[in-house]
Short mmCIF file of C-alpha atoms and ligand atoms in Angstrom, two decimals:
data_model
loop_
_atom_site.label_atom_id
_atom_site.label_comp_id
_atom_site.label_asym_id
_atom_site.label_seq_id
_atom_site.Cartn_x
_atom_site.Cartn_y
_atom_site.Cartn_z
CA MET A 1 -22.99 18.44 82.67
CA TYR A 2 -23.70 21.97 80.94
CA LEU A 3 -22.21 22.41 77.59
CA CYS A 4 -22.14 25.71 76.19
CA THR A 5 -20.90 27.34 72.86
CA THR A 6 -17.73 27.84 72.21
CA GLN A 7 -14.74 29.82 70.72
CA ILE A 8 -13.32 26.56 69.06
CA PRO A 9 -13.38 27.85 65.56
CA GLU A 10 -16.03 26.37 63.50
CA GLU A 11 -13.61 25.74 60.39
CA MET A 12 -11.77 23.38 62.71
CA GLN A 13 -12.12 19.76 62.45
CA ASN A 14 -14.39 18.12 64.93
CA ILE A 15 -14.59 14.72 66.45
CA SER A 16 -18.22 14.65 66.09
CA THR A 17 -18.61 15.22 62.46
CA TYR A 18 -15.08 13.99 61.58
CA ASN A 19 -15.06 10.72 59.18
CA PHE A 20 -12.95 7.97 60.72
CA ILE A 21 -14.02 5.07 58.45
CA GLY A 22 -10.98 3.09 57.65
CA LYS A 23 -8.76 5.85 58.97
CA ARG A 24 -6.14 5.16 61.74
CA ALA A 25 -6.47 7.97 64.68
CA ILE A 26 -3.46 8.60 67.20
CA VAL A 27 -4.93 9.83 70.38
CA ARG A 28 -3.00 11.68 73.08
CA VAL A 29 -4.60 11.27 76.29
CA ASP A 30 -3.92 11.51 80.04
CA PHE A 31 -3.37 7.83 81.18
CA ASN A 32 -0.91 9.02 84.22
CA VAL A 33 -3.15 6.95 86.79
CA PRO A 34 -2.10 6.57 90.33
CA LEU A 35 -0.99 2.51 90.87
CA ASN A 36 -0.85 0.84 93.85
CA ALA A 37 1.93 -2.09 94.81
CA ASP A 38 0.34 -4.30 92.87
CA PHE A 39 0.39 -2.29 89.88
CA GLN A 40 -3.49 -1.75 89.99
CA VAL A 41 -5.24 1.55 88.98
CA THR A 42 -6.49 3.07 92.16
CA ASP A 43 -8.09 5.57 90.24
CA ASN A 44 -9.73 5.46 87.01
CA THR A 45 -10.90 8.81 86.66
CA ARG A 46 -8.68 10.01 83.79
CA ILE A 47 -9.37 6.70 81.98
CA ARG A 48 -13.08 7.21 82.05
CA ALA A 49 -12.82 10.70 80.81
CA ALA A 50 -11.49 9.63 78.03
CA VAL A 51 -13.57 6.56 76.85
CA PRO A 52 -16.13 8.96 75.10
CA THR A 53 -13.26 10.57 72.79
CA LEU A 54 -12.13 6.85 72.33
CA LYS A 55 -15.56 5.19 71.70
CA LYS A 56 -16.15 7.79 69.23
CA VAL A 57 -13.62 6.89 66.77
CA LEU A 58 -14.16 3.35 67.05
CA GLU A 59 -17.99 3.65 66.86
CA ARG A 60 -17.18 5.96 63.54
CA GLY A 61 -15.52 3.33 62.04
CA GLY A 62 -12.12 4.20 62.93
CA SER A 63 -8.97 2.24 64.59
CA LEU A 64 -6.95 3.45 67.81
CA ILE A 65 -3.55 4.17 68.60
CA ILE A 66 -3.52 5.79 71.99
CA MET A 67 -0.46 7.26 73.75
CA SER A 68 0.25 8.74 76.87
CA HIS A 69 2.89 9.06 79.61
CA LEU A 70 2.77 7.46 82.55
CA GLY A 71 4.98 8.99 85.73
CA ARG A 72 8.05 10.36 85.71
CA PRO A 73 10.41 7.93 84.40
CA LYS A 74 14.35 9.11 83.39
CA LYS A 75 14.29 5.78 81.25
CA ALA A 76 12.38 2.79 80.38
CA GLU A 77 11.70 1.38 83.68
CA ASP A 78 8.76 -1.68 84.32
CA LYS A 79 6.75 0.72 87.14
CA PHE A 80 6.30 3.21 84.59
CA SER A 81 4.91 0.72 81.91
CA LEU A 82 1.47 1.29 80.67
CA ARG A 83 1.13 -2.46 80.61
CA HIS A 84 -0.09 -2.15 83.90
CA ILE A 85 -3.31 -0.15 83.06
CA ILE A 86 -4.19 -2.36 80.20
CA PRO A 87 -6.93 -4.16 82.40
CA GLU A 88 -8.64 -1.15 83.56
CA VAL A 89 -8.58 0.60 79.98
CA GLU A 90 -10.11 -2.61 78.60
CA LYS A 91 -12.83 -3.04 81.32
CA GLN A 92 -13.71 0.88 80.60
CA LEU A 93 -13.77 0.84 76.96
CA GLY A 94 -15.29 -2.81 76.51
CA THR A 95 -12.78 -4.14 74.25
CA SER A 96 -9.12 -5.62 74.39
CA LEU A 97 -6.55 -3.94 73.49
CA LEU A 98 -3.03 -4.53 71.61
CA PHE A 99 -0.04 -3.00 72.95
CA ALA A 100 3.46 -2.13 71.53
CA PRO A 101 5.89 -2.87 74.18
CA ASP A 102 7.83 0.16 72.63
CA CYS A 103 5.97 3.41 71.40
CA MET A 104 9.30 3.74 68.59
CA GLY A 105 10.83 0.63 66.58
CA LYS A 106 9.71 -1.60 63.77
CA GLU A 107 6.92 -3.68 66.35
CA ALA A 108 5.08 -0.64 66.84
CA ALA A 109 5.14 0.85 63.21
CA ASP A 110 3.99 -2.74 61.73
CA MET A 111 1.34 -3.06 64.53
CA ALA A 112 -0.18 0.38 63.73
CA ALA A 113 0.12 -0.42 60.30
CA ALA A 114 -1.97 -3.80 60.76
CA LEU A 115 -4.69 -2.31 62.53
CA LYS A 116 -8.35 -2.97 61.42
CA PRO A 117 -11.31 -0.74 62.23
CA GLY A 118 -12.54 -0.85 65.69
CA GLU A 119 -9.13 -2.12 66.85
CA VAL A 120 -7.13 -0.35 69.33
CA LEU A 121 -3.34 -0.19 70.38
CA LEU A 122 -2.08 1.16 73.02
CA LEU A 123 1.66 2.31 72.78
CA GLU A 124 4.23 2.10 75.80
CA ASN A 125 5.10 5.13 77.60
CA LEU A 126 6.10 8.16 75.57
CA ARG A 127 8.27 9.51 78.33
CA PHE A 128 10.89 6.22 77.81
CA TYR A 129 11.58 8.57 75.90
CA ALA A 130 13.85 11.87 76.29
CA GLU A 131 12.52 13.00 73.21
CA GLU A 132 8.67 13.38 74.15
CA GLU A 133 9.39 16.26 76.64
CA GLY A 134 12.67 17.44 74.49
CA LYS A 135 14.92 17.59 77.61
CA PRO A 136 18.03 15.86 78.08
CA ARG A 137 18.95 13.33 80.27
CA GLY A 138 21.51 12.42 82.48
CA LEU A 139 23.39 15.37 82.46
CA ALA A 140 24.99 16.53 85.53
CA GLU A 141 23.91 19.54 87.41
CA ASP A 142 27.35 21.15 86.87
CA ALA A 143 28.00 20.33 83.41
CA PRO A 144 29.68 23.46 81.61
CA GLU A 145 27.05 25.49 79.78
CA GLU A 146 28.54 24.29 76.61
CA GLU A 147 27.74 20.80 76.93
CA LYS A 148 23.87 21.54 78.20
CA LYS A 149 23.50 23.72 75.02
CA ALA A 150 24.96 20.55 73.07
CA ALA A 151 22.69 18.28 74.95
CA LYS A 152 19.45 20.14 74.18
CA ALA A 153 20.44 20.78 70.81
CA ALA A 154 20.92 17.22 70.30
CA VAL A 155 17.43 15.92 71.64
CA LYS A 156 15.44 18.66 69.97
CA GLU A 157 17.14 17.45 66.43
CA SER A 158 16.07 13.72 67.52
CA GLN A 159 12.86 14.84 69.11
CA LYS A 160 11.91 15.66 65.19
CA LYS A 161 12.49 11.86 64.28
CA PHE A 162 10.57 11.02 67.18
CA THR A 163 7.66 13.34 66.64
CA ALA A 164 7.48 12.25 62.74
CA THR A 165 7.45 8.34 63.87
CA LEU A 166 4.24 9.06 66.07
CA ALA A 167 2.60 10.83 63.19
CA SER A 168 3.63 8.15 60.89
CA TYR A 169 1.42 5.75 62.55
CA ALA A 170 -1.78 7.34 61.97
CA ASP A 171 -4.10 9.35 59.62
CA CYS A 172 -5.13 11.83 61.88
CA TYR A 173 -4.25 13.09 65.44
CA ILE A 174 -6.58 13.65 68.61
CA ASN A 175 -5.36 15.81 71.70
CA ASP A 176 -7.68 14.44 74.75
CA ALA A 177 -4.78 15.17 77.09
CA PHE A 178 -6.04 18.83 79.02
CA GLY A 179 -3.52 18.05 81.68
CA THR A 180 -0.90 18.19 79.65
CA ALA A 181 -2.03 21.10 77.27
CA HIS A 182 0.32 23.42 78.83
CA ARG A 183 3.52 21.58 77.78
CA ALA A 184 5.01 21.90 74.37
CA HIS A 185 5.71 17.95 73.95
CA ALA A 186 5.96 15.93 70.94
CA SER A 187 3.11 13.98 71.61
CA THR A 188 1.12 17.05 72.90
CA THR A 189 2.00 19.66 70.58
CA LEU A 190 4.83 18.95 67.70
CA ILE A 191 2.54 15.82 66.06
CA ALA A 192 -0.04 18.33 65.24
CA SER A 193 1.76 19.92 62.53
CA TYR A 194 1.92 16.54 60.92
CA PHE A 195 -1.90 16.88 60.42
CA PRO A 196 -2.93 20.07 59.01
CA ASN A 197 -6.31 19.07 57.93
CA ASP A 198 -7.10 16.20 60.44
CA LYS A 199 -6.35 17.09 63.89
CA MET A 200 -8.77 17.60 66.34
CA PHE A 201 -9.74 18.23 69.83
CA GLY A 202 -11.00 14.80 71.70
CA PHE A 203 -14.32 15.79 74.03
CA LEU A 204 -12.61 16.15 77.11
CA MET A 205 -10.21 18.71 75.79
CA GLU A 206 -13.53 20.32 74.26
CA GLY A 207 -15.14 20.54 77.57
CA GLU A 208 -12.31 22.15 79.52
CA ILE A 209 -11.73 24.91 76.50
CA LYS A 210 -15.55 25.67 76.50
CA ALA A 211 -16.08 25.18 80.67
CA ILE A 212 -13.21 27.91 80.75
CA ASP A 213 -13.61 30.05 77.71
CA LYS A 214 -17.36 30.23 79.10
CA VAL A 215 -16.09 31.85 82.85
CA LEU A 216 -13.29 33.92 80.86
CA GLU A 217 -14.62 35.18 77.58
CA PHE A 218 -18.46 35.25 77.79
CA PRO A 219 -19.87 34.88 81.18
CA GLU A 220 -23.30 35.78 82.29
CA HIS A 221 -23.21 38.00 85.24
CA PRO A 222 -22.60 38.60 88.07
CA THR A 223 -19.48 36.44 87.97
CA THR A 224 -17.62 35.45 90.99
CA ALA A 225 -14.49 33.76 91.48
CA ILE A 226 -13.49 31.97 94.81
CA LEU A 227 -10.14 31.47 95.09
CA GLY A 228 -8.44 29.67 98.14
CA GLY A 229 -5.16 27.34 98.94
CA ALA A 230 -1.92 28.04 100.63
CA LYS A 231 -0.27 30.94 98.64
CA VAL A 232 -0.99 34.18 97.06
CA SER A 233 2.23 34.16 95.20
CA GLY A 234 1.39 30.85 93.01
CA LYS A 235 -2.34 32.74 92.21
CA ILE A 236 -1.21 36.08 91.32
CA ALA A 237 -1.44 35.97 87.80
CA ILE A 238 -4.62 34.37 87.71
CA ILE A 239 -5.79 37.03 90.45
CA GLU A 240 -4.74 39.78 87.99
CA HIS A 241 -6.32 37.86 85.02
CA LEU A 242 -9.55 37.35 86.48
CA LEU A 243 -9.95 41.16 87.84
CA ASP A 244 -10.68 42.11 84.25
CA ARG A 245 -13.44 39.52 84.19
CA VAL A 246 -15.58 39.09 87.26
CA ASP A 247 -17.54 40.99 89.45
CA ASN A 248 -16.75 39.40 92.83
CA MET A 249 -13.43 37.68 94.13
CA ILE A 250 -14.02 35.52 97.49
CA ILE A 251 -10.29 35.06 98.99
CA GLY A 252 -10.42 31.95 101.54
CA GLY A 253 -7.63 29.92 102.94
CA GLY A 254 -4.39 30.15 103.60
CA MET A 255 -3.54 33.05 101.05
CA SER A 256 -6.07 35.57 102.58
CA PHE A 257 -4.00 36.24 105.41
CA THR A 258 -1.55 37.85 103.53
CA PHE A 259 -4.14 40.06 102.66
CA ILE A 260 -5.33 40.73 105.98
CA LYS A 261 -1.82 41.40 107.29
CA ALA A 262 -0.88 43.63 104.44
CA ARG A 263 -4.63 45.65 105.89
CA GLY A 264 -2.70 45.96 108.89
CA GLY A 265 -4.77 42.98 110.90
CA ASN A 266 -3.18 40.70 113.47
CA ILE A 267 -3.44 37.25 112.25
CA GLY A 268 -1.14 35.21 114.91
CA ASP A 269 0.74 32.24 113.42
CA SER A 270 -1.31 32.19 110.54
CA LEU A 271 0.04 31.53 107.15
CA CYS A 272 1.68 34.40 105.38
CA GLU A 273 3.79 35.56 102.82
CA ASP A 274 5.05 38.95 103.85
CA ASP A 275 7.21 39.74 100.67
CA GLN A 276 3.90 39.20 98.95
CA MET A 277 2.14 42.03 101.06
CA PRO A 278 2.59 45.05 98.38
CA LEU A 279 1.40 42.80 96.08
CA ALA A 280 -1.97 42.27 98.13
CA LEU A 281 -2.40 46.07 98.42
CA GLU A 282 -2.17 46.50 95.05
CA ILE A 283 -4.41 43.82 94.19
CA MET A 284 -6.97 45.61 96.72
CA LYS A 285 -6.67 48.72 95.26
CA LYS A 286 -7.08 47.50 91.31
CA ALA A 287 -9.66 45.70 92.23
CA GLU A 288 -11.64 48.82 94.15
CA GLU A 289 -10.63 50.70 90.58
CA LYS A 290 -12.33 48.19 88.75
CA GLY A 291 -15.32 47.92 90.68
CA VAL A 292 -14.33 44.38 92.03
CA ARG A 293 -15.71 43.23 95.26
CA ILE A 294 -13.22 41.32 97.09
CA TYR A 295 -14.56 39.13 99.77
CA ILE A 296 -12.07 37.89 102.50
CA SER A 297 -13.29 36.13 105.36
CA GLU A 298 -14.46 38.19 108.19
CA ASP A 299 -14.16 35.42 110.79
CA VAL A 300 -12.04 32.18 111.29
CA VAL A 301 -11.62 29.30 112.71
CA ALA A 302 -8.55 29.31 114.58
CA ALA A 303 -6.57 26.55 116.41
CA ASP A 304 -3.47 26.37 118.75
CA ALA A 305 -1.73 24.31 116.66
CA PHE A 306 -1.47 22.73 113.09
CA ASP A 307 -3.38 19.48 114.11
CA ASN A 308 -6.61 18.36 113.77
CA GLY A 309 -6.95 17.60 117.24
CA ALA A 310 -5.66 21.35 118.64
CA ASN A 311 -8.14 23.74 120.37
CA THR A 312 -10.31 25.81 118.37
CA LYS A 313 -12.44 28.98 118.67
CA ILE A 314 -13.38 31.34 116.22
CA CYS A 315 -11.76 34.72 116.03
CA PRO A 316 -12.62 37.84 113.98
CA VAL A 317 -10.12 37.23 110.77
CA ASP A 318 -7.95 40.56 112.06
CA GLN A 319 -7.91 39.54 115.75
CA ILE A 320 -6.19 36.50 115.81
CA PRO A 321 -4.15 36.05 118.90
CA ASP A 322 -0.02 35.16 118.85
CA GLY A 323 0.01 31.45 119.11
CA TRP A 324 -3.11 30.85 117.09
CA ARG A 325 -3.45 30.41 113.13
CA GLY A 326 -6.49 30.37 111.30
CA MET A 327 -7.50 27.13 109.46
CA ASP A 328 -10.57 27.49 108.38
CA ALA A 329 -13.50 29.79 107.24
CA GLY A 330 -15.69 31.24 109.96
CA PRO A 331 -19.67 30.85 110.17
CA GLN A 332 -20.06 34.53 109.17
CA ALA A 333 -17.71 34.35 106.34
CA LEU A 334 -19.46 31.42 105.09
CA GLU A 335 -22.82 32.94 105.70
CA THR A 336 -21.50 36.21 103.39
CA TRP A 337 -20.14 33.93 100.74
CA LYS A 338 -23.18 31.88 100.36
CA GLN A 339 -24.87 34.93 99.63
CA VAL A 340 -22.28 36.30 96.99
CA ILE A 341 -22.69 32.58 95.32
CA MET A 342 -25.77 32.16 95.34
CA ASP A 343 -26.42 35.85 93.53
CA SER A 344 -23.96 34.87 90.99
CA LYS A 345 -24.65 33.53 87.31
CA THR A 346 -21.31 32.50 86.64
CA ILE A 347 -18.67 30.68 89.38
CA LEU A 348 -15.16 29.43 89.25
CA TRP A 349 -13.56 27.85 92.11
CA ASN A 350 -10.21 27.01 92.66
CA GLY A 351 -8.62 26.30 95.91
CA PRO A 352 -9.80 25.00 99.40
CA ALA A 353 -11.13 27.53 101.72
CA GLY A 354 -9.14 25.89 104.92
CA VAL A 355 -6.54 23.04 105.60
CA PHE A 356 -9.13 20.41 104.16
CA GLU A 357 -7.02 17.70 104.95
CA MET A 358 -7.73 17.83 108.52
CA PRO A 359 -11.61 17.10 108.90
CA ALA A 360 -11.61 19.42 111.59
CA PHE A 361 -10.82 22.01 109.34
CA ALA A 362 -12.66 20.62 106.29
CA ASN A 363 -16.22 22.31 107.11
CA GLY A 364 -15.68 25.66 104.99
CA THR A 365 -14.56 23.94 101.80
CA LEU A 366 -17.36 21.55 101.95
CA ARG A 367 -19.65 24.22 102.89
CA LEU A 368 -18.30 25.93 99.58
CA VAL A 369 -19.18 22.59 97.73
CA GLU A 370 -22.99 22.60 98.53
CA PHE A 371 -23.17 26.75 97.92
CA VAL A 372 -21.92 26.08 94.55
CA ALA A 373 -24.15 23.40 93.78
CA GLU A 374 -26.93 25.12 94.91
CA ALA A 375 -26.36 28.01 92.46
CA THR A 376 -26.05 25.48 89.95
CA ALA A 377 -29.25 24.13 90.79
CA LYS A 378 -30.85 27.38 90.41
CA GLY A 379 -28.88 27.91 86.89
CA SER A 380 -25.93 29.09 87.36
CA PHE A 381 -22.68 27.96 85.44
CA SER A 382 -20.23 26.58 87.89
CA LEU A 383 -16.47 25.56 86.96
CA VAL A 384 -14.41 23.62 89.68
CA GLY A 385 -10.96 23.25 89.41
CA GLY A 386 -7.66 22.47 91.15
CA GLY A 387 -6.87 19.39 93.20
CA ASP A 388 -8.31 20.06 96.57
CA SER A 389 -11.46 21.54 95.16
CA VAL A 390 -12.13 18.73 92.79
CA ALA A 391 -11.24 16.72 95.84
CA ALA A 392 -13.95 18.11 98.18
CA VAL A 393 -16.51 18.26 95.21
CA THR A 394 -15.64 14.65 94.79
CA GLN A 395 -15.79 13.27 98.10
CA MET A 396 -19.47 14.50 98.82
CA GLY A 397 -20.55 12.86 95.74
CA PHE A 398 -21.38 16.53 93.88
CA ALA A 399 -19.47 16.19 90.61
CA GLY A 400 -22.66 16.01 89.02
CA LYS A 401 -24.23 18.55 90.99
CA VAL A 402 -21.66 21.92 89.68
CA SER A 403 -21.60 22.20 86.03
CA TYR A 404 -18.06 21.42 85.18
CA VAL A 405 -15.02 19.65 87.04
CA SER A 406 -11.81 20.56 85.62
CA THR A 407 -9.28 17.52 84.93
CA GLY A 408 -6.13 19.85 84.15
CA GLY A 409 -4.54 21.14 87.41
CA GLY A 410 -1.69 22.97 85.94
CA ALA A 411 -3.05 23.65 82.79
CA MET A 412 -6.00 24.98 84.02
CA LEU A 413 -4.30 27.32 86.27
CA GLU A 414 -2.08 28.48 83.09
CA TYR A 415 -5.21 28.92 81.23
CA LEU A 416 -7.03 30.99 84.13
CA GLU A 417 -3.70 33.19 83.59
CA GLY A 418 -4.38 34.02 80.17
CA LYS A 419 -1.60 31.84 79.10
CA ILE A 420 -2.21 30.62 75.19
CA LEU A 421 -1.66 26.63 76.05
CA PRO A 422 0.45 25.21 73.22
CA GLY A 423 -1.49 21.71 73.24
CA ILE A 424 -4.86 24.26 72.24
CA GLN A 425 -2.55 26.45 70.05
CA ALA A 426 -1.22 23.43 67.90
CA ILE A 427 -4.81 22.38 67.12
CA ARG A 428 -5.99 25.84 66.75
CA GLN A 429 -3.56 27.01 64.24
P1 AMP B 501 -2.78 25.57 96.88
O1 AMP B 501 -2.28 24.54 96.33
O2 AMP B 501 -2.06 26.69 96.73
O3 AMP B 501 -4.59 25.27 96.28
O4 AMP B 501 -3.10 24.75 98.45
C1 AMP B 501 -3.68 23.91 98.87
C2 AMP B 501 -3.52 23.73 100.07
O5 AMP B 501 -3.90 24.88 100.97
C3 AMP B 501 -4.10 22.75 101.05
O6 AMP B 501 -2.95 21.66 101.15
C4 AMP B 501 -4.70 23.24 102.45
O7 AMP B 501 -4.43 22.69 103.80
C5 AMP B 501 -4.01 24.66 102.16
N1 AMP B 501 -4.59 25.53 103.26
C6 AMP B 501 -5.87 25.95 102.91
N2 AMP B 501 -6.02 26.78 104.15
C7 AMP B 501 -5.09 26.75 104.66
C8 AMP B 501 -4.50 27.84 106.08
N3 AMP B 501 -5.62 28.85 106.84
N4 AMP B 501 -3.43 27.36 106.49
C9 AMP B 501 -2.34 26.91 106.07
N5 AMP B 501 -3.08 26.01 104.87
C10 AMP B 501 -3.87 26.12 104.51
#
């Protein structure tokens, strides 16, 4: 992993230097992990990602109060209980946990107050309370506006007490949940104000922020953004923000066909957002004005059905016959992209080059993993984010061969759009 200098202000508290001796640290982590039917953790990535931060506090003489959400419960429900993940957290952390079966109430407060250095308390799922997200629950869709307004005001009011109670458990606050940094929830944002001089990012957050800042704020040029995936509409804000920052933009996957059709090409039955075509043209014009080179696939692997077993052929991207659809990047496109990527000093990749879920159309995405890894081995900085790109990197066992793999889907996208994330802002303020 590559760590770089950062924009995190120097006067802020820092987890590496903070004095945790005898202090209780309340840490917001993202333990929203997948569970199987027997409630066993099937992917422990998020737990492992939080371990360096948790261990740091313990090694430096502190105790831990860990808080997280799990799933999207509408009330307290056993299937969303964080108690299911205790064995996995204990295994990864190498120590036993205490568990508060309710994140509010006297029991949790007493357990937190009794913590000794080196001890760890896990609080039950924060989202068992509507106050965590600050959104009213159980209101009918068609409830009168007045009623909705009153319910919202009521939950916002009780959210203050909820936040203050969480804060009362601890002496300092650490946010290490990048995945929820774009949400202004009690545990991710509001709680920070209770610790004006004792709040900090955990290592995971710090790493994510540094990696994205390295791409957005002080990249080494040439800089290339590789954008793929299904829809242009979901990535417009990112494209616009990146146009001021990158030298090259590779546009692949389903979203590329909106650009091709807008330019007058025949895309057959490929994915397309007709209503986004004017915007696609505008993006291409803006890119030209700003001197950003856009690379859209020259050729594609086309298929006669949206099916792994479909017949396939290679077509120029603007000559896809009716009844056929572009499913993956073609060999010429991959050759061109490889050259661009190899010549780049900074690389950002988000979104697959094709219908990656079907093995017949995963080649382009997997080749991208190789190119990005090869450029990284030559000394470039590479940041990979987004579910499918991350899955491709992991599937190939290449996570250690790129500079940084982002864990935060939505949070990363919003950061790339140039938005200020409330969870980050709350610590920096
Ligand atoms: P996104 O969530 O926008 O990053 O999109 C990811 C999805 O894009 C994946 O499920 C891919 O299967 C899909 N995708 C990528 N390329 C294509 C394509 N050429 N046609 C249809 N879907 C695609």
